[in-house]
Amino acid sequence: MMSEQYNELHLENMVIGGDQNVTIKSAQYKGTEQRDENFIDIDSTSVEEVDVDNSTTQTPVQSKAWTRFKELEMRVNAGELIVLDGATGTELTERGVSAEQQWNGWPAQLFVPDVVRDVHRSYVDTGVDIVTTNTYGTNRHVIGDDGSISKESLDKSNMLAVELCREAIGDENVLVAGSMSNHPPAISKTVREVSVDDDKSINLTEIGDWPTPLKELKNYREQASSLVAGGVDILFLEMVKDRLHGELLVTAAIETGLPVVIGLTLTVLESGAVVARDDQTFTVEEMIRQWRVHPNVVGFSAMHISANETETHVKAIRSYWDGFIAAYPNQGKFVPPNWEICEPIPAAEYREYAIKWRRAGANAIGGCCGIGPKTIEEVKSLSREINQAITQERQVA
């Protein structure tokens, strides 16, 4: 057993995590060293064993993914601005896809694959560098596991999402990011009749009907495995906003061996401290220090926040991280059963925001809920100007 230093997170009798005492040990490992196969200890004799792949040799899928990311990283290091896509859900709603076909059960790709593909294509047509799979909530505890969901069904939901991205991309040089999130399960029972003007006013993590930590981790592992099998180039973790569930999600993602970008949803306290939105004892400094030790964590994002908050959040991340940073805020609010855009940000104004985020340290810019292709076109226009100037400078040099 290698003598590693561990970053331990003790979760004792927490309501959110169930009734087990759990110690999660995230190994700091480098190069070809193996992770401790016992990095998860459960103080219970009745839980299932967890299989951990200790392989240190890159698979063809991992090798291809890293090659593609390194190409992107070279552009970032040269100073180029990378363009991400925008929202999928609100674009599906715009195209007439009901909430029942998006959130209340299985994901939209199983009902209206052509529409999902069309949404992805609309972003590819704007010239984005990365498209994101429609798998934000495609894990067992969000879909609603009543015991009847087969692994084959879950795999199909995630792998089809990747396939639709690939079909939308065609021959374009665009990466596919596999979305995984800390979205709370079963929150619709609590907030369905509530119009959430600002979802920070309700701690959705606290009211979620979460499984036990071990089960939650296995659910994330299952989803990560199917996204890898589907052929994603990178994993985008979204709405990481507390210590417990964030660590479980990150653990599952890094085990795949693929590049991982951790999307942080933060808030700013009156003191000026930048912290996890749903766990205000967890500072952005702690989040980055805890997770940057993993070799395949290649970046962090400021996401699912308002446009006017984003600059502050990007600066906070940049204070503790010198690598890849993405910014993709939202606009609007959740008015059950859909996301509603009440005061749209004009695309030209979003571009001005993007300039500020770029100056704050963002290497990639896109959009979350409520941000569509027309807005992303403006981001692409900005990116084109920046990247062409860099190319010209290179040629002169």
mmCIF file of C-alpha atoms in Angstrom:
data_model
loop_
_atom_site.group_PDB
_atom_site.id
_atom_site.type_symbol
_atom_site.label_atom_id
_atom_site.label_comp_id
_atom_site.label_asym_id
_atom_site.label_seq_id
_atom_site.Cartn_x
_atom_site.Cartn_y
_atom_site.Cartn_z
ATOM 1 C CA MET A 1 0.000 0.000 0.000
ATOM 2 C CA MET A 2 1.472 3.305 -0.985
ATOM 3 C CA SER A 3 1.998 5.871 1.756
ATOM 4 C CA GLU A 4 -0.158 8.734 0.537
ATOM 5 C CA GLN A 5 -1.344 11.832 2.279
ATOM 6 C CA TYR A 6 -5.100 11.958 2.396
ATOM 7 C CA ASN A 7 -7.573 14.779 2.401
ATOM 8 C CA GLU A 8 -10.239 13.326 4.704
ATOM 9 C CA LEU A 9 -13.863 14.323 4.883
ATOM 10 C CA HIS A 10 -15.682 12.864 7.891
ATOM 11 C CA LEU A 11 -19.453 12.735 7.576
ATOM 12 C CA GLU A 12 -20.938 11.573 10.841
ATOM 13 C CA ASN A 13 -24.675 10.829 11.022
ATOM 14 C CA MET A 14 -25.546 13.599 8.593
ATOM 15 C CA VAL A 15 -29.233 13.857 7.710
ATOM 16 C CA ILE A 16 -28.526 14.422 4.028
ATOM 17 C CA GLY A 17 -26.261 11.412 3.803
ATOM 18 C CA GLY A 18 -28.396 8.875 5.609
ATOM 19 C CA ASP A 19 -27.523 6.964 8.756
ATOM 20 C CA GLN A 20 -24.036 5.720 7.928
ATOM 21 C CA ASN A 21 -20.764 7.126 9.208
ATOM 22 C CA VAL A 22 -18.606 7.742 6.158
ATOM 23 C CA THR A 23 -15.005 8.711 5.650
ATOM 24 C CA ILE A 24 -14.117 9.702 2.111
ATOM 25 C CA LYS A 25 -10.408 9.692 1.426
ATOM 26 C CA SER A 26 -9.367 11.462 -1.760
ATOM 27 C CA ALA A 27 -5.843 10.352 -2.493
ATOM 28 C CA GLN A 28 -3.264 12.802 -3.719
ATOM 29 C CA TYR A 29 -1.562 10.745 -6.401
ATOM 30 C CA LYS A 30 0.834 11.530 -9.186
ATOM 31 C CA GLY A 31 2.216 9.919 -12.282
ATOM 32 C CA THR A 32 1.731 6.171 -12.394
ATOM 33 C CA GLU A 33 1.189 5.690 -8.664
ATOM 34 C CA GLN A 34 -1.941 3.758 -7.766
ATOM 35 C CA ARG A 35 -4.744 5.038 -5.608
ATOM 36 C CA ASP A 36 -5.500 3.194 -2.386
ATOM 37 C CA GLU A 37 -8.298 0.752 -3.207
ATOM 38 C CA ASN A 38 -9.743 1.419 0.244
ATOM 39 C CA PHE A 39 -10.143 5.140 -0.315
ATOM 40 C CA ILE A 40 -13.767 4.844 0.779
ATOM 41 C CA ASP A 41 -14.456 3.460 4.241
ATOM 42 C CA ILE A 42 -18.015 2.733 5.326
ATOM 43 C CA ASP A 43 -18.650 2.015 9.007
ATOM 44 C CA SER A 44 -21.250 -0.629 8.238
ATOM 45 C CA THR A 45 -21.169 -4.362 7.547
ATOM 46 C CA SER A 46 -24.334 -4.403 5.459
ATOM 47 C CA VAL A 47 -23.376 -2.227 2.504
ATOM 48 C CA GLU A 48 -22.285 -3.431 -0.924
ATOM 49 C CA GLU A 49 -18.636 -3.500 -1.911
ATOM 50 C CA VAL A 50 -17.479 -0.890 -4.408
ATOM 51 C CA ASP A 51 -15.254 -1.895 -7.307
ATOM 52 C CA VAL A 52 -12.403 0.510 -7.996
ATOM 53 C CA ASP A 53 -10.335 0.368 -11.165
ATOM 54 C CA ASN A 54 -6.698 0.718 -10.180
ATOM 55 C CA SER A 55 -5.428 0.524 -13.747
ATOM 56 C CA THR A 56 -2.693 3.058 -14.477
ATOM 57 C CA THR A 57 -2.513 2.425 -18.233
ATOM 58 C CA GLN A 58 -4.543 4.745 -20.404
ATOM 59 C CA THR A 59 -7.248 3.111 -22.467
ATOM 60 C CA PRO A 60 -7.703 4.189 -26.107
ATOM 61 C CA VAL A 61 -10.711 6.263 -25.010
ATOM 62 C CA GLN A 62 -8.678 8.028 -22.319
ATOM 63 C CA SER A 63 -5.741 8.572 -24.661
ATOM 64 C CA LYS A 64 -7.945 10.136 -27.340
ATOM 65 C CA ALA A 65 -9.674 12.353 -24.782
ATOM 66 C CA TRP A 66 -6.382 13.637 -23.408
ATOM 67 C CA THR A 67 -5.006 14.275 -26.890
ATOM 68 C CA ARG A 68 -8.036 16.403 -27.700
ATOM 69 C CA PHE A 69 -7.864 18.276 -24.418
ATOM 70 C CA LYS A 70 -4.144 18.991 -24.851
ATOM 71 C CA GLU A 71 -4.912 20.532 -28.245
ATOM 72 C CA LEU A 72 -7.498 22.762 -26.577
ATOM 73 C CA GLU A 73 -5.090 23.556 -23.752
ATOM 74 C CA MET A 74 -2.457 24.707 -26.244
ATOM 75 C CA ARG A 75 -4.945 27.245 -27.587
ATOM 76 C CA VAL A 76 -5.753 28.392 -24.053
ATOM 77 C CA ASN A 77 -2.070 28.765 -23.211
ATOM 78 C CA ALA A 78 -1.632 30.857 -26.348
ATOM 79 C CA GLY A 79 -4.269 33.234 -24.999
ATOM 80 C CA GLU A 80 -7.223 32.216 -27.150
ATOM 81 C CA LEU A 81 -10.796 32.423 -25.854
ATOM 82 C CA ILE A 82 -12.703 29.128 -25.993
ATOM 83 C CA VAL A 83 -16.451 29.194 -26.647
ATOM 84 C CA LEU A 84 -18.862 26.893 -24.821
ATOM 85 C CA ASP A 85 -22.472 26.235 -25.751
ATOM 86 C CA GLY A 86 -25.500 27.595 -23.904
ATOM 87 C CA ALA A 87 -28.559 26.052 -22.299
ATOM 88 C CA THR A 88 -30.160 22.869 -23.559
ATOM 89 C CA GLY A 89 -33.286 22.727 -21.386
ATOM 90 C CA THR A 90 -34.596 26.203 -22.126
ATOM 91 C CA GLU A 91 -33.940 25.674 -25.830
ATOM 92 C CA LEU A 92 -35.941 22.446 -25.704
ATOM 93 C CA THR A 93 -38.767 24.344 -24.026
ATOM 94 C CA GLU A 94 -38.584 26.978 -26.783
ATOM 95 C CA ARG A 95 -39.052 24.162 -29.283
ATOM 96 C CA GLY A 96 -42.168 22.907 -27.527
ATOM 97 C CA VAL A 97 -40.722 20.060 -25.458
ATOM 98 C CA SER A 98 -42.700 19.763 -22.219
ATOM 99 C CA ALA A 99 -41.273 19.585 -18.712
ATOM 100 C CA GLU A 100 -42.584 16.019 -18.481
ATOM 101 C CA GLN A 101 -40.227 15.077 -21.303
ATOM 102 C CA GLN A 102 -37.290 16.822 -19.674
ATOM 103 C CA TRP A 103 -37.432 16.627 -15.888
ATOM 104 C CA ASN A 104 -40.236 14.461 -14.573
ATOM 105 C CA GLY A 105 -38.538 11.156 -15.260
ATOM 106 C CA TRP A 106 -36.347 10.176 -18.185
ATOM 107 C CA PRO A 107 -34.390 12.743 -20.225
ATOM 108 C CA ALA A 108 -35.550 14.322 -23.474
ATOM 109 C CA GLN A 109 -33.225 12.333 -25.734
ATOM 110 C CA LEU A 110 -35.408 9.270 -25.191
ATOM 111 C CA PHE A 111 -38.550 11.115 -26.318
ATOM 112 C CA VAL A 112 -37.438 13.689 -28.869
ATOM 113 C CA PRO A 113 -33.887 12.838 -29.992
ATOM 114 C CA ASP A 114 -34.214 14.882 -33.187
ATOM 115 C CA VAL A 115 -35.022 18.015 -31.194
ATOM 116 C CA VAL A 116 -32.111 17.459 -28.808
ATOM 117 C CA ARG A 117 -29.787 17.000 -31.780
ATOM 118 C CA ASP A 118 -31.170 20.188 -33.334
ATOM 119 C CA VAL A 119 -30.409 22.158 -30.167
ATOM 120 C CA HIS A 120 -26.815 20.933 -30.185
ATOM 121 C CA ARG A 121 -26.515 21.727 -33.896
ATOM 122 C CA SER A 122 -27.726 25.274 -33.298
ATOM 123 C CA TYR A 123 -24.701 25.806 -31.058
ATOM 124 C CA VAL A 124 -22.299 24.056 -33.422
ATOM 125 C CA ASP A 125 -23.486 26.432 -36.151
ATOM 126 C CA THR A 126 -22.438 29.410 -34.015
ATOM 127 C CA GLY A 127 -18.882 28.050 -33.920
ATOM 128 C CA VAL A 128 -18.559 26.724 -30.374
ATOM 129 C CA ASP A 129 -15.536 24.697 -29.318
ATOM 130 C CA ILE A 130 -17.374 22.486 -26.813
ATOM 131 C CA VAL A 131 -20.918 21.117 -26.686
ATOM 132 C CA THR A 132 -22.362 19.592 -23.526
ATOM 133 C CA THR A 133 -24.451 16.436 -23.333
ATOM 134 C CA ASN A 134 -28.049 16.588 -22.133
ATOM 135 C CA THR A 135 -27.196 14.490 -19.078
ATOM 136 C CA TYR A 136 -27.188 17.056 -16.281
ATOM 137 C CA GLY A 137 -29.609 14.958 -14.198
ATOM 138 C CA THR A 138 -29.299 11.554 -15.846
ATOM 139 C CA ASN A 139 -28.421 9.512 -12.774
ATOM 140 C CA ARG A 140 -30.559 7.214 -10.648
ATOM 141 C CA HIS A 141 -31.335 9.511 -7.742
ATOM 142 C CA VAL A 142 -32.466 12.406 -9.949
ATOM 143 C CA ILE A 143 -34.452 10.313 -12.410
ATOM 144 C CA GLY A 144 -36.157 8.653 -9.450
ATOM 145 C CA ASP A 145 -35.031 5.103 -8.807
ATOM 146 C CA ASP A 146 -37.949 2.985 -7.629
ATOM 147 C CA GLY A 147 -35.904 -0.180 -7.951
ATOM 148 C CA SER A 148 -37.039 -0.963 -11.476
ATOM 149 C CA ILE A 149 -34.467 1.027 -13.443
ATOM 150 C CA SER A 150 -32.038 -1.220 -15.273
ATOM 151 C CA LYS A 151 -28.405 -0.423 -15.912
ATOM 152 C CA GLU A 152 -29.105 -0.825 -19.609
ATOM 153 C CA SER A 153 -31.731 1.930 -19.482
ATOM 154 C CA LEU A 154 -29.393 4.323 -17.659
ATOM 155 C CA ASP A 155 -26.569 3.548 -20.054
ATOM 156 C CA LYS A 156 -28.818 4.184 -23.037
ATOM 157 C CA SER A 157 -29.925 7.562 -21.671
ATOM 158 C CA ASN A 158 -26.348 8.757 -21.274
ATOM 159 C CA MET A 159 -24.817 7.134 -24.342
ATOM 160 C CA LEU A 160 -27.598 8.351 -26.636
ATOM 161 C CA ALA A 161 -26.969 11.877 -25.373
ATOM 162 C CA VAL A 162 -23.324 11.581 -26.438
ATOM 163 C CA GLU A 163 -24.325 10.114 -29.793
ATOM 164 C CA LEU A 164 -26.669 13.031 -30.509
ATOM 165 C CA CYS A 165 -23.860 15.480 -29.768
ATOM 166 C CA ARG A 166 -21.569 13.615 -32.157
ATOM 167 C CA GLU A 167 -24.229 13.627 -34.871
ATOM 168 C CA ALA A 168 -24.771 17.362 -34.391
ATOM 169 C CA ILE A 169 -21.030 18.042 -34.608
ATOM 170 C CA GLY A 170 -20.457 16.053 -37.777
ATOM 171 C CA ASP A 171 -16.982 16.819 -39.105
ATOM 172 C CA GLU A 172 -16.493 19.969 -37.027
ATOM 173 C CA ASN A 173 -13.602 20.108 -34.564
ATOM 174 C CA VAL A 174 -15.753 20.342 -31.445
ATOM 175 C CA LEU A 175 -15.261 18.546 -28.130
ATOM 176 C CA VAL A 176 -18.082 16.755 -26.323
ATOM 177 C CA ALA A 177 -18.333 17.439 -22.590
ATOM 178 C CA GLY A 178 -20.253 14.914 -20.519
ATOM 179 C CA SER A 179 -22.438 16.719 -17.988
ATOM 180 C CA MET A 180 -22.783 15.358 -14.454
ATOM 181 C CA SER A 181 -24.254 17.382 -11.622
ATOM 182 C CA ASN A 182 -25.011 17.705 -7.937
ATOM 183 C CA HIS A 183 -28.662 18.423 -8.736
ATOM 184 C CA PRO A 184 -30.729 17.465 -5.666
ATOM 185 C CA PRO A 185 -33.160 14.571 -6.101
ATOM 186 C CA ALA A 186 -36.916 14.898 -5.561
ATOM 187 C CA ILE A 187 -36.867 18.645 -4.920
ATOM 188 C CA SER A 188 -39.862 19.108 -7.205
ATOM 189 C CA LYS A 189 -42.097 17.773 -4.421
ATOM 190 C CA THR A 190 -41.080 20.731 -2.278
ATOM 191 C CA VAL A 191 -40.781 23.607 -4.730
ATOM 192 C CA ARG A 192 -43.236 22.677 -7.475
ATOM 193 C CA GLU A 193 -45.736 25.324 -6.363
ATOM 194 C CA VAL A 194 -43.123 27.930 -5.513
ATOM 195 C CA SER A 195 -41.815 30.548 -7.909
ATOM 196 C CA VAL A 196 -38.160 30.854 -6.991
ATOM 197 C CA ASP A 197 -37.123 34.429 -7.769
ATOM 198 C CA ASP A 198 -33.626 33.660 -6.624
ATOM 199 C CA ASP A 199 -32.847 30.013 -6.012
ATOM 200 C CA LYS A 200 -30.256 31.043 -3.405
ATOM 201 C CA SER A 201 -33.203 31.843 -1.141
ATOM 202 C CA ILE A 202 -33.894 28.117 -0.800
ATOM 203 C CA ASN A 203 -31.131 25.661 0.067
ATOM 204 C CA LEU A 204 -32.066 23.013 -2.478
ATOM 205 C CA THR A 205 -29.306 20.718 -1.266
ATOM 206 C CA GLU A 206 -30.803 20.575 2.233
ATOM 207 C CA ILE A 207 -34.311 19.730 1.022
ATOM 208 C CA GLY A 208 -33.232 17.106 -1.499
ATOM 209 C CA ASP A 209 -34.255 13.497 -0.900
ATOM 210 C CA TRP A 210 -30.706 12.166 -1.139
ATOM 211 C CA PRO A 211 -29.695 8.496 -1.050
ATOM 212 C CA THR A 212 -26.989 7.314 1.339
ATOM 213 C CA PRO A 213 -23.488 8.556 0.440
ATOM 214 C CA LEU A 214 -22.395 5.147 -0.832
ATOM 215 C CA LYS A 215 -25.453 4.820 -3.039
ATOM 216 C CA GLU A 216 -25.020 8.362 -4.331
ATOM 217 C CA LEU A 217 -21.394 7.637 -5.192
ATOM 218 C CA LYS A 218 -22.355 4.448 -7.019
ATOM 219 C CA ASN A 219 -24.965 6.384 -8.989
ATOM 220 C CA TYR A 220 -22.352 8.914 -10.091
ATOM 221 C CA ARG A 221 -19.938 6.124 -10.983
ATOM 222 C CA GLU A 222 -22.606 4.441 -13.072
ATOM 223 C CA GLN A 223 -23.310 7.636 -14.989
ATOM 224 C CA ALA A 224 -19.630 8.448 -15.456
ATOM 225 C CA SER A 225 -19.000 4.973 -16.819
ATOM 226 C CA SER A 226 -21.752 5.257 -19.424
ATOM 227 C CA LEU A 227 -20.587 8.713 -20.524
ATOM 228 C CA VAL A 228 -17.076 7.348 -21.005
ATOM 229 C CA ALA A 229 -18.460 4.383 -22.933
ATOM 230 C CA GLY A 230 -20.406 6.815 -25.092
ATOM 231 C CA GLY A 231 -17.187 8.586 -26.019
ATOM 232 C CA VAL A 232 -17.113 11.981 -24.284
ATOM 233 C CA ASP A 233 -13.879 13.947 -24.472
ATOM 234 C CA ILE A 234 -14.107 15.588 -21.072
ATOM 235 C CA LEU A 235 -16.381 15.621 -18.020
ATOM 236 C CA PHE A 236 -18.057 18.840 -16.926
ATOM 237 C CA LEU A 237 -19.236 18.637 -13.313
ATOM 238 C CA GLU A 238 -22.035 21.118 -12.717
ATOM 239 C CA MET A 239 -23.543 22.887 -9.721
ATOM 240 C CA VAL A 240 -20.962 21.682 -7.218
ATOM 241 C CA LYS A 241 -22.159 23.723 -4.267
ATOM 242 C CA ASP A 242 -21.430 21.853 -1.036
ATOM 243 C CA ARG A 243 -18.783 19.680 0.574
ATOM 244 C CA LEU A 244 -20.476 16.297 0.868
ATOM 245 C CA HIS A 245 -22.131 15.835 -2.507
ATOM 246 C CA GLY A 246 -19.353 17.679 -4.300
ATOM 247 C CA GLU A 247 -16.736 15.246 -3.021
ATOM 248 C CA LEU A 248 -18.817 12.250 -4.087
ATOM 249 C CA LEU A 249 -19.278 13.634 -7.598
ATOM 250 C CA VAL A 250 -15.620 14.558 -8.000
ATOM 251 C CA THR A 251 -14.536 11.136 -6.734
ATOM 252 C CA ALA A 252 -16.610 9.335 -9.369
ATOM 253 C CA ALA A 253 -15.441 11.631 -12.148
ATOM 254 C CA ILE A 254 -11.707 11.436 -11.500
ATOM 255 C CA GLU A 255 -11.823 7.636 -11.442
ATOM 256 C CA THR A 256 -12.648 7.645 -15.169
ATOM 257 C CA GLY A 257 -9.196 8.940 -16.038
ATOM 258 C CA LEU A 258 -10.687 11.579 -18.340
ATOM 259 C CA PRO A 259 -10.033 15.320 -18.050
ATOM 260 C CA VAL A 260 -12.436 16.827 -15.502
ATOM 261 C CA VAL A 261 -13.637 20.433 -15.128
ATOM 262 C CA ILE A 262 -15.420 21.173 -11.838
ATOM 263 C CA GLY A 263 -18.271 23.661 -12.106
ATOM 264 C CA LEU A 264 -18.595 25.656 -8.881
ATOM 265 C CA THR A 265 -21.826 27.389 -7.905
ATOM 266 C CA LEU A 266 -20.773 29.993 -5.369
ATOM 267 C CA THR A 267 -22.088 32.930 -3.391
ATOM 268 C CA VAL A 268 -20.497 35.962 -1.742
ATOM 269 C CA LEU A 269 -21.042 36.606 1.971
ATOM 270 C CA GLU A 270 -21.393 40.072 3.473
ATOM 271 C CA SER A 271 -17.813 39.701 4.675
ATOM 272 C CA GLY A 272 -16.711 39.375 1.063
ATOM 273 C CA ALA A 273 -15.815 35.698 1.411
ATOM 274 C CA VAL A 274 -16.651 33.570 -1.629
ATOM 275 C CA VAL A 275 -18.131 30.236 -0.553
ATOM 276 C CA ALA A 276 -20.129 27.260 -1.814
ATOM 277 C CA ARG A 277 -23.726 28.344 -2.319
ATOM 278 C CA ASP A 278 -25.320 25.615 -0.214
ATOM 279 C CA ASP A 279 -22.498 25.112 2.313
ATOM 280 C CA GLN A 280 -21.177 28.458 3.416
ATOM 281 C CA THR A 281 -18.488 26.889 5.606
ATOM 282 C CA PHE A 282 -16.817 25.626 2.421
ATOM 283 C CA THR A 283 -14.754 28.433 0.901
ATOM 284 C CA VAL A 284 -13.686 28.621 -2.719
ATOM 285 C CA GLU A 285 -10.087 28.350 -1.515
ATOM 286 C CA GLU A 286 -10.861 25.063 0.258
ATOM 287 C CA MET A 287 -12.758 23.716 -2.743
ATOM 288 C CA ILE A 288 -9.885 24.338 -5.108
ATOM 289 C CA ARG A 289 -7.185 23.155 -2.698
ATOM 290 C CA GLN A 290 -9.134 19.954 -2.029
ATOM 291 C CA TRP A 291 -9.689 19.015 -5.669
ATOM 292 C CA ARG A 292 -6.774 20.452 -7.602
ATOM 293 C CA VAL A 293 -4.502 17.686 -6.249
ATOM 294 C CA HIS A 294 -6.042 15.211 -8.689
ATOM 295 C CA PRO A 295 -3.993 15.082 -11.904
ATOM 296 C CA ASN A 296 -7.023 14.881 -14.177
ATOM 297 C CA VAL A 297 -8.798 17.883 -12.662
ATOM 298 C CA VAL A 298 -7.891 20.273 -15.468
ATOM 299 C CA GLY A 299 -10.109 23.236 -14.664
ATOM 300 C CA PHE A 300 -12.836 24.949 -12.687
ATOM 301 C CA SER A 301 -15.932 26.833 -13.808
ATOM 302 C CA ALA A 302 -18.055 29.623 -12.389
ATOM 303 C CA MET A 303 -21.550 28.551 -13.394
ATOM 304 C CA HIS A 304 -25.303 28.753 -12.682
ATOM 305 C CA ILE A 305 -25.026 32.258 -11.283
ATOM 306 C CA SER A 306 -26.197 35.625 -12.562
ATOM 307 C CA ALA A 307 -24.182 37.513 -15.148
ATOM 308 C CA ASN A 308 -23.455 40.374 -12.768
ATOM 309 C CA GLU A 309 -22.000 37.972 -10.165
ATOM 310 C CA THR A 310 -19.755 36.111 -12.558
ATOM 311 C CA GLU A 311 -16.782 38.476 -12.644
ATOM 312 C CA THR A 312 -16.361 38.277 -8.866
ATOM 313 C CA HIS A 313 -16.585 34.489 -8.906
ATOM 314 C CA VAL A 314 -14.076 34.116 -11.732
ATOM 315 C CA LYS A 315 -11.627 36.369 -9.880
ATOM 316 C CA ALA A 316 -12.065 34.273 -6.730
ATOM 317 C CA ILE A 317 -11.306 31.055 -8.595
ATOM 318 C CA ARG A 318 -8.334 32.647 -10.354
ATOM 319 C CA SER A 319 -6.877 33.613 -6.959
ATOM 320 C CA TYR A 320 -6.255 29.936 -6.181
ATOM 321 C CA TRP A 321 -6.017 28.308 -9.606
ATOM 322 C CA ASP A 322 -3.708 29.132 -12.523
ATOM 323 C CA GLY A 323 -5.200 26.714 -15.047
ATOM 324 C CA PHE A 324 -8.308 26.539 -17.221
ATOM 325 C CA ILE A 325 -11.329 28.538 -16.010
ATOM 326 C CA ALA A 326 -14.741 28.632 -17.686
ATOM 327 C CA ALA A 327 -17.592 31.057 -17.050
ATOM 328 C CA TYR A 328 -21.177 30.233 -17.966
ATOM 329 C CA PRO A 329 -23.889 32.044 -16.001
ATOM 330 C CA ASN A 330 -27.653 31.862 -16.403
ATOM 331 C CA GLN A 331 -30.493 34.336 -16.758
ATOM 332 C CA GLY A 332 -34.032 34.039 -15.422
ATOM 333 C CA LYS A 333 -35.631 31.991 -12.672
ATOM 334 C CA PHE A 334 -37.405 28.712 -12.078
ATOM 335 C CA VAL A 335 -41.172 29.087 -12.356
ATOM 336 C CA PRO A 336 -42.514 25.524 -12.112
ATOM 337 C CA PRO A 337 -42.544 23.582 -14.273
ATOM 338 C CA ASN A 338 -40.113 25.544 -16.469
ATOM 339 C CA TRP A 339 -37.230 27.971 -16.364
ATOM 340 C CA GLU A 340 -38.548 31.427 -17.201
ATOM 341 C CA ILE A 341 -36.542 34.281 -18.719
ATOM 342 C CA CYS A 342 -38.125 37.401 -17.233
ATOM 343 C CA GLU A 343 -35.654 40.124 -18.187
ATOM 344 C CA PRO A 344 -33.515 38.840 -21.065
ATOM 345 C CA ILE A 345 -29.964 40.126 -21.278
ATOM 346 C CA PRO A 346 -29.444 41.538 -24.790
ATOM 347 C CA ALA A 347 -26.787 39.576 -26.650
ATOM 348 C CA ALA A 348 -24.631 42.683 -27.104
ATOM 349 C CA GLU A 349 -24.753 43.330 -23.353
ATOM 350 C CA TYR A 350 -23.762 39.727 -22.655
ATOM 351 C CA ARG A 351 -20.746 40.288 -24.869
ATOM 352 C CA GLU A 352 -19.726 43.242 -22.679
ATOM 353 C CA TYR A 353 -20.034 41.014 -19.635
ATOM 354 C CA ALA A 354 -17.896 38.416 -21.399
ATOM 355 C CA ILE A 355 -15.129 40.965 -21.898
ATOM 356 C CA LYS A 356 -15.075 41.527 -18.124
ATOM 357 C CA TRP A 357 -15.024 37.785 -17.408
ATOM 358 C CA ARG A 358 -12.161 37.371 -19.822
ATOM 359 C CA ARG A 359 -10.191 40.108 -18.059
ATOM 360 C CA ALA A 360 -10.990 38.493 -14.709
ATOM 361 C CA GLY A 361 -9.311 35.291 -15.852
ATOM 362 C CA ALA A 362 -11.837 33.199 -17.793
ATOM 363 C CA ASN A 363 -10.384 31.132 -20.645
ATOM 364 C CA ALA A 364 -13.745 29.824 -21.859
ATOM 365 C CA ILE A 365 -17.184 31.439 -21.921
ATOM 366 C CA GLY A 366 -20.658 30.070 -22.602
ATOM 367 C CA GLY A 367 -24.042 30.062 -20.943
ATOM 368 C CA CYS A 368 -26.255 28.105 -18.574
ATOM 369 C CA CYS A 369 -30.061 28.198 -18.103
ATOM 370 C CA GLY A 370 -31.728 30.790 -20.318
ATOM 371 C CA ILE A 371 -28.701 31.542 -22.511
ATOM 372 C CA GLY A 372 -29.340 30.580 -26.141
ATOM 373 C CA PRO A 373 -27.580 30.455 -29.532
ATOM 374 C CA LYS A 374 -28.040 34.146 -30.376
ATOM 375 C CA THR A 375 -26.152 35.099 -27.229
ATOM 376 C CA ILE A 376 -23.455 32.518 -27.888
ATOM 377 C CA GLU A 377 -23.033 34.024 -31.369
ATOM 378 C CA GLU A 378 -21.901 37.245 -29.678
ATOM 379 C CA VAL A 379 -19.438 35.321 -27.518
ATOM 380 C CA LYS A 380 -18.101 33.660 -30.666
ATOM 381 C CA SER A 381 -17.725 37.054 -32.321
ATOM 382 C CA LEU A 382 -15.639 38.228 -29.370
ATOM 383 C CA SER A 383 -13.607 35.030 -29.442
ATOM 384 C CA ARG A 384 -12.949 35.407 -33.150
ATOM 385 C CA GLU A 385 -11.601 38.932 -32.659
ATOM 386 C CA ILE A 386 -9.343 37.880 -29.790
ATOM 387 C CA ASN A 387 -8.078 34.733 -31.485
ATOM 388 C CA GLN A 388 -7.408 36.404 -34.833
ATOM 389 C CA ALA A 389 -5.369 39.098 -33.095
ATOM 390 C CA ILE A 390 -3.314 36.415 -31.359
ATOM 391 C CA THR A 391 -2.720 34.631 -34.660
ATOM 392 C CA GLN A 392 -1.571 37.860 -36.303
ATOM 393 C CA GLU A 393 0.821 38.586 -33.436
ATOM 394 C CA ARG A 394 2.298 35.114 -33.838
ATOM 395 C CA GLN A 395 2.809 35.625 -37.545
ATOM 396 C CA VAL A 396 4.561 38.948 -36.976
ATOM 397 C CA ALA A 397 6.815 37.404 -34.352
#
